Coordinates of C-alpha atoms in Angstrom, one line a residue:
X1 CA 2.4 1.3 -18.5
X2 CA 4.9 -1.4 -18.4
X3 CA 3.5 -3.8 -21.6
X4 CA 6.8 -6.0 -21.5
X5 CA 4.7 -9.0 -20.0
X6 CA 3.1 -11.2 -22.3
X7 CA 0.1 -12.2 -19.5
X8 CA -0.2 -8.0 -19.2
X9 CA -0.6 -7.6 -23.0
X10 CA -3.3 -10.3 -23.0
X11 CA -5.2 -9.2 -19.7
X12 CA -5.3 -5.8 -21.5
X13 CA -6.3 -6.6 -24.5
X14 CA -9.3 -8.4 -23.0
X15 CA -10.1 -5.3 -20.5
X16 CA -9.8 -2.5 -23.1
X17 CA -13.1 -4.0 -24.6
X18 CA -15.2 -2.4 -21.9
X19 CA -14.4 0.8 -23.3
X20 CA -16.1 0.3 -26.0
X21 CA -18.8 -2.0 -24.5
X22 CA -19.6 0.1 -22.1
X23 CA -18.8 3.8 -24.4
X24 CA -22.9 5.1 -23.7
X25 CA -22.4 3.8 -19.8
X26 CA -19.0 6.1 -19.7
X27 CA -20.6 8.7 -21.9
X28 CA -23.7 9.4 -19.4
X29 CA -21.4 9.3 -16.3
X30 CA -19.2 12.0 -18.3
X31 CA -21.8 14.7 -18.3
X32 CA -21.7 14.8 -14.7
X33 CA -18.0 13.4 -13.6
X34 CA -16.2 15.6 -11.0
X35 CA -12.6 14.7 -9.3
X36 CA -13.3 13.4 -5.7
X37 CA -13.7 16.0 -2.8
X38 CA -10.4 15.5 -1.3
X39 CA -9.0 15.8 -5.0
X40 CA -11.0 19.2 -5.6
X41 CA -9.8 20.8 -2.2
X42 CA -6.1 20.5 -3.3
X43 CA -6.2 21.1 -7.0
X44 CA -9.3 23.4 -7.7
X45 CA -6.8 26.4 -8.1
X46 CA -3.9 25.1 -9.5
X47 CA -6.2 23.8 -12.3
X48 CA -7.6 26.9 -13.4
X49 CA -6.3 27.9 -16.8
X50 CA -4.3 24.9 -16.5
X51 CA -2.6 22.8 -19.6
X52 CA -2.8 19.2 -17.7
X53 CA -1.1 16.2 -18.8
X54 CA -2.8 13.1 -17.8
X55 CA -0.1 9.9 -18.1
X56 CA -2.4 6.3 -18.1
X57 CA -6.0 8.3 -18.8
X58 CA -7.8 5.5 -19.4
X59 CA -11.5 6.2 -19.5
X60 CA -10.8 9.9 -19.7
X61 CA -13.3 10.4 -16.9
X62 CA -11.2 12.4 -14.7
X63 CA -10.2 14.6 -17.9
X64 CA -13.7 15.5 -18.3
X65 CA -14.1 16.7 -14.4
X66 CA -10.4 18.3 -15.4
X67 CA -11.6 20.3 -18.1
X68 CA -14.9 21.4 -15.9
X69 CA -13.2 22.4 -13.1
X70 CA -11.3 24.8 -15.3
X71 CA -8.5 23.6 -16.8
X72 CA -7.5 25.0 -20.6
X73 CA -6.6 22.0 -21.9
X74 CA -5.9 17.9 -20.9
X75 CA -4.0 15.9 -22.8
X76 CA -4.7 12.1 -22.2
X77 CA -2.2 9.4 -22.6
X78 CA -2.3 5.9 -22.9
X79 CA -1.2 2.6 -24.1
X80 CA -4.7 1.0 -25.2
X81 CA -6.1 2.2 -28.5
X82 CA -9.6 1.2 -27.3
X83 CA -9.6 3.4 -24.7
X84 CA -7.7 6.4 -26.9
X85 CA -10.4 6.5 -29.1
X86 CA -13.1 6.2 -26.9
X87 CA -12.2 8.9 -24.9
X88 CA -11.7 11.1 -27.6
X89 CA -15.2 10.5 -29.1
X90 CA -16.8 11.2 -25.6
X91 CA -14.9 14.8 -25.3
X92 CA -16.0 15.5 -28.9
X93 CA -19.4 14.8 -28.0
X94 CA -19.1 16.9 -24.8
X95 CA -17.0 20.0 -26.7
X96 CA -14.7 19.9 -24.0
X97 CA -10.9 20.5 -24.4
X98 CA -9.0 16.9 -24.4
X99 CA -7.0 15.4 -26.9
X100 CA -5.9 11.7 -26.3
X101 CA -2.1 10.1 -28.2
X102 CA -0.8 6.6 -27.5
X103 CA 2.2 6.5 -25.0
X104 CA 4.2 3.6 -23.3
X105 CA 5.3 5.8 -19.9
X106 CA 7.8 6.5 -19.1
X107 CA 7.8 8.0 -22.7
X108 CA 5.2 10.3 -23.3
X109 CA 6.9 11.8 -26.7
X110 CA 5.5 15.3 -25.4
X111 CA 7.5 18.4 -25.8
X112 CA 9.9 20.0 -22.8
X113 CA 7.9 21.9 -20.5
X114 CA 4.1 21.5 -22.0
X115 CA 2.1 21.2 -18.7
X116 CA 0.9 23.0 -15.8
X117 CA -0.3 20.0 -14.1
X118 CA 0.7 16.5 -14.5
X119 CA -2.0 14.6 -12.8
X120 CA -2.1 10.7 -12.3
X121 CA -5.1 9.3 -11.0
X122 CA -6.5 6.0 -9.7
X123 CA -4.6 3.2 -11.2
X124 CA -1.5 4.4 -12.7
X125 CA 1.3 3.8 -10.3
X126 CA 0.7 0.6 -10.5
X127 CA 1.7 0.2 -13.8
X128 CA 5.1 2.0 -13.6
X129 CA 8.0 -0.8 -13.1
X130 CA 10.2 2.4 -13.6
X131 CA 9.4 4.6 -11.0
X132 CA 12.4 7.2 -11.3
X133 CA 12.4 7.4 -14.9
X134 CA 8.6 7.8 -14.8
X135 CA 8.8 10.9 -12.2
X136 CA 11.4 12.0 -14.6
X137 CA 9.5 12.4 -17.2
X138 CA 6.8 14.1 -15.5
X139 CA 9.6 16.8 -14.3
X140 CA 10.4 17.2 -17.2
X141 CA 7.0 17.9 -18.8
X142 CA 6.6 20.5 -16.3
X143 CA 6.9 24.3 -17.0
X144 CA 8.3 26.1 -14.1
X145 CA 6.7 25.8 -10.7
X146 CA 4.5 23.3 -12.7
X147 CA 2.4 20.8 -10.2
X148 CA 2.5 17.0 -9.6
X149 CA -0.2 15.2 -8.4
X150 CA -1.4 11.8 -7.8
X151 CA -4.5 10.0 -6.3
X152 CA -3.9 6.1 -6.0
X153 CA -4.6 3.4 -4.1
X154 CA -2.5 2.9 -0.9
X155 CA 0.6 0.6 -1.5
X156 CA -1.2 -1.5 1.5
X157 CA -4.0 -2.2 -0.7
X158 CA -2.2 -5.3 -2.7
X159 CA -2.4 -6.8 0.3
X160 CA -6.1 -6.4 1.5
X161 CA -7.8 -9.7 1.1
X162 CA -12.2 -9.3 0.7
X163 CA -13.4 -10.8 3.9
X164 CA -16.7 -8.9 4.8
X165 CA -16.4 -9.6 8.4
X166 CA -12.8 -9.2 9.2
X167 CA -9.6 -7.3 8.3
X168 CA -7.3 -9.8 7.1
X169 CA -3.8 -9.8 4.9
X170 CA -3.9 -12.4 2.0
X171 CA -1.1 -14.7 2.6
X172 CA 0.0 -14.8 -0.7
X173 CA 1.2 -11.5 -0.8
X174 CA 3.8 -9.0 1.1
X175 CA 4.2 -5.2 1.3
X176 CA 8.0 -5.3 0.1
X177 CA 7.3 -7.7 -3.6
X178 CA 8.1 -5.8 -6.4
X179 CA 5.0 -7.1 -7.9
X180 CA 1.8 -9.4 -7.9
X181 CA -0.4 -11.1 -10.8
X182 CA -3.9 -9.2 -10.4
X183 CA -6.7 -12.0 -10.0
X184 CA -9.8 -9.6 -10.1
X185 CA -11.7 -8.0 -13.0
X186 CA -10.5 -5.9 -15.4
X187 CA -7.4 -6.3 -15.0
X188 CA -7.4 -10.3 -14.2
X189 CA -3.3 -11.7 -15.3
X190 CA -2.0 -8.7 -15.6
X191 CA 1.2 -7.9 -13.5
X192 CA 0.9 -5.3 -11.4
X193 CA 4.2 -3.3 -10.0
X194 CA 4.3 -2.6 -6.1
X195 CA 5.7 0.5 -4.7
X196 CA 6.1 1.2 -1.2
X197 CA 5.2 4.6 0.0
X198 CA 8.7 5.3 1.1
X199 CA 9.9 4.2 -2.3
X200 CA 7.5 6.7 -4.0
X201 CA 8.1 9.8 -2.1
X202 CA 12.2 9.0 -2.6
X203 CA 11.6 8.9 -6.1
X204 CA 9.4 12.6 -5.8
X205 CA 12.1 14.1 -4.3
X206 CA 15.2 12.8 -6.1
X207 CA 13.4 13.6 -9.0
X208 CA 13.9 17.1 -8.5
X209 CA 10.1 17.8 -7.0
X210 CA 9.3 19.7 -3.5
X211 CA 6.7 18.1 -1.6
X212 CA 3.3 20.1 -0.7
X213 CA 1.1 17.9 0.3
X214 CA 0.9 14.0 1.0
X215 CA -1.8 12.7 3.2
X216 CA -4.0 8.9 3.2
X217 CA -7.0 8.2 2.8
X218 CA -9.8 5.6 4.5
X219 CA -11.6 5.2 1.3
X220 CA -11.2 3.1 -1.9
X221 CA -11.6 4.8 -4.9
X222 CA -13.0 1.8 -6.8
X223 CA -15.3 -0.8 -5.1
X224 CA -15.9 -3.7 -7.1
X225 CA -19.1 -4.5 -7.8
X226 CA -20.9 -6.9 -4.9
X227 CA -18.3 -6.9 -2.8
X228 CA -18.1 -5.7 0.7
X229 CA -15.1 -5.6 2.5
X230 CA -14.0 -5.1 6.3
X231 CA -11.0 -3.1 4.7
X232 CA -12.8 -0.7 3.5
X233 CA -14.6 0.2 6.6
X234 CA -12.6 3.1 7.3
X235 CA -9.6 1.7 9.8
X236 CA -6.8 0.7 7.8
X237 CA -5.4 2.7 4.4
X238 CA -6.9 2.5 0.6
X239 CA -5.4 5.4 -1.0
X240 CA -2.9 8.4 -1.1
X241 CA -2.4 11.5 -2.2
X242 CA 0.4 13.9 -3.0
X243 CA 1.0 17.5 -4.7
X244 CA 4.4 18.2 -5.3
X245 CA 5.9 21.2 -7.4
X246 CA 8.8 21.5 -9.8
X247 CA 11.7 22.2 -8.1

């Protein structure tokens, strides 16, 4: 997570609260969290007896579904204490296998080679202003023929605006910024990076991966609450995915 940004830092620190405030919320959705269909159908294999690496874990949700889906181990990283040690408590509770440690990506301070999987999942891209040192890094924590996957929100959706009736691009913003101030819960003042889909498969591949799978999706993967939108009724873009292995 790029933390350079003094309006990022403060946003954060404000947002990491509801992980914490809303611990027995998480904790209850937890006992029953699985990775999204589209997510299972590609990974439900490759995570089997799988040491994961999970760079900006956040809630740790997707850990949890990680660990019941079969992997032998996740390790969670991230740059907010609250949600560190929030996570952690909910896994003890559970007695399932993730550990969480404090990392500014692109340095995760891991070990060569210490994952099977390095998964990034809804809302992490965003917060990489390096993308070719952070795909670096995730090669590198790889063991050979090690996996890469992310689920994220379409590089389109920065520029979605909320209508309910109509598909419309805010006017404020444009596909090819390098960045935008979010002006929504959690996250509101924090700078968000932009990558273009071009620029993140270019960074896959130069990074020394080989490409399995990339494919978009119709679908948000988080609707804020009481909002309806005419960009999230299936015709336009709201999130990627892509599974690439360690060259």
């Amino acid at each position: 997570m790029d933390v350079t940004g003094d309006e990022t830092r403060a946003a954060w620190a404000i947002a990491s609260r509801k992980y914490e405030d809303e611990y027995a919320e998480h904790l209850e959705r937890a006992r029953t969290a699985e990775l999204l269909p589209t997510e299972v159908e590609v990974l439900s294999e490759i995570v089997l007896g799988a040491d994961v690496v999970h760079p900006m874990s956040g809630h740790g949700l997707d850990d949890v579904a990680l660990a019941r889906l079969g992997a032998r181990s996740v390790h969670g990283l991230d740059y907010s204490d609250a949600a560190l040690s929030s996570a952690q408590r909910r896994a003890d509770e559970l007695g399932v296998p993730c550990r969480y440690t404090r990392a500014v990506m692109p340095t995760s301070g891991l070990d060569d080679a210490c994952a099977d999987l390095v998964y990034t999942g809804k809302g992490a891209l965003i917060w990489v202003a390096d993308l070719p040192a952070f795909f670096a890094e995730t090669h590198r924590l790889l063991r050979a023929d090690g996996w890469f996957y992310v689920y994220e929100a379409h590089p389109l959706v920065p520029l979605w605006d909320w209508d309910p009736d109509e598909i419309r691009v805010r006017p404020d913003r444009g596909y090819f910024a390098s960045s935008h101030v979010n002006d929504s819960y959690p996250g509101n003042g924090a700078v968000e990076r932009q990558h273009t889909l071009s620029e993140i498969v270019m960074a896959c591949l130069e990074a020394g991966f080989e490409i399995e799978h990339l494919a978009e999706h119709p679908d948000p993967f988080w609707y804020p609450g009481g909002v309806t939108a005419a960009a999230w009724d299936g015709r336009v873009p709201n999130a990627f995915s892509l599974l690439a292995r360690r060259g």
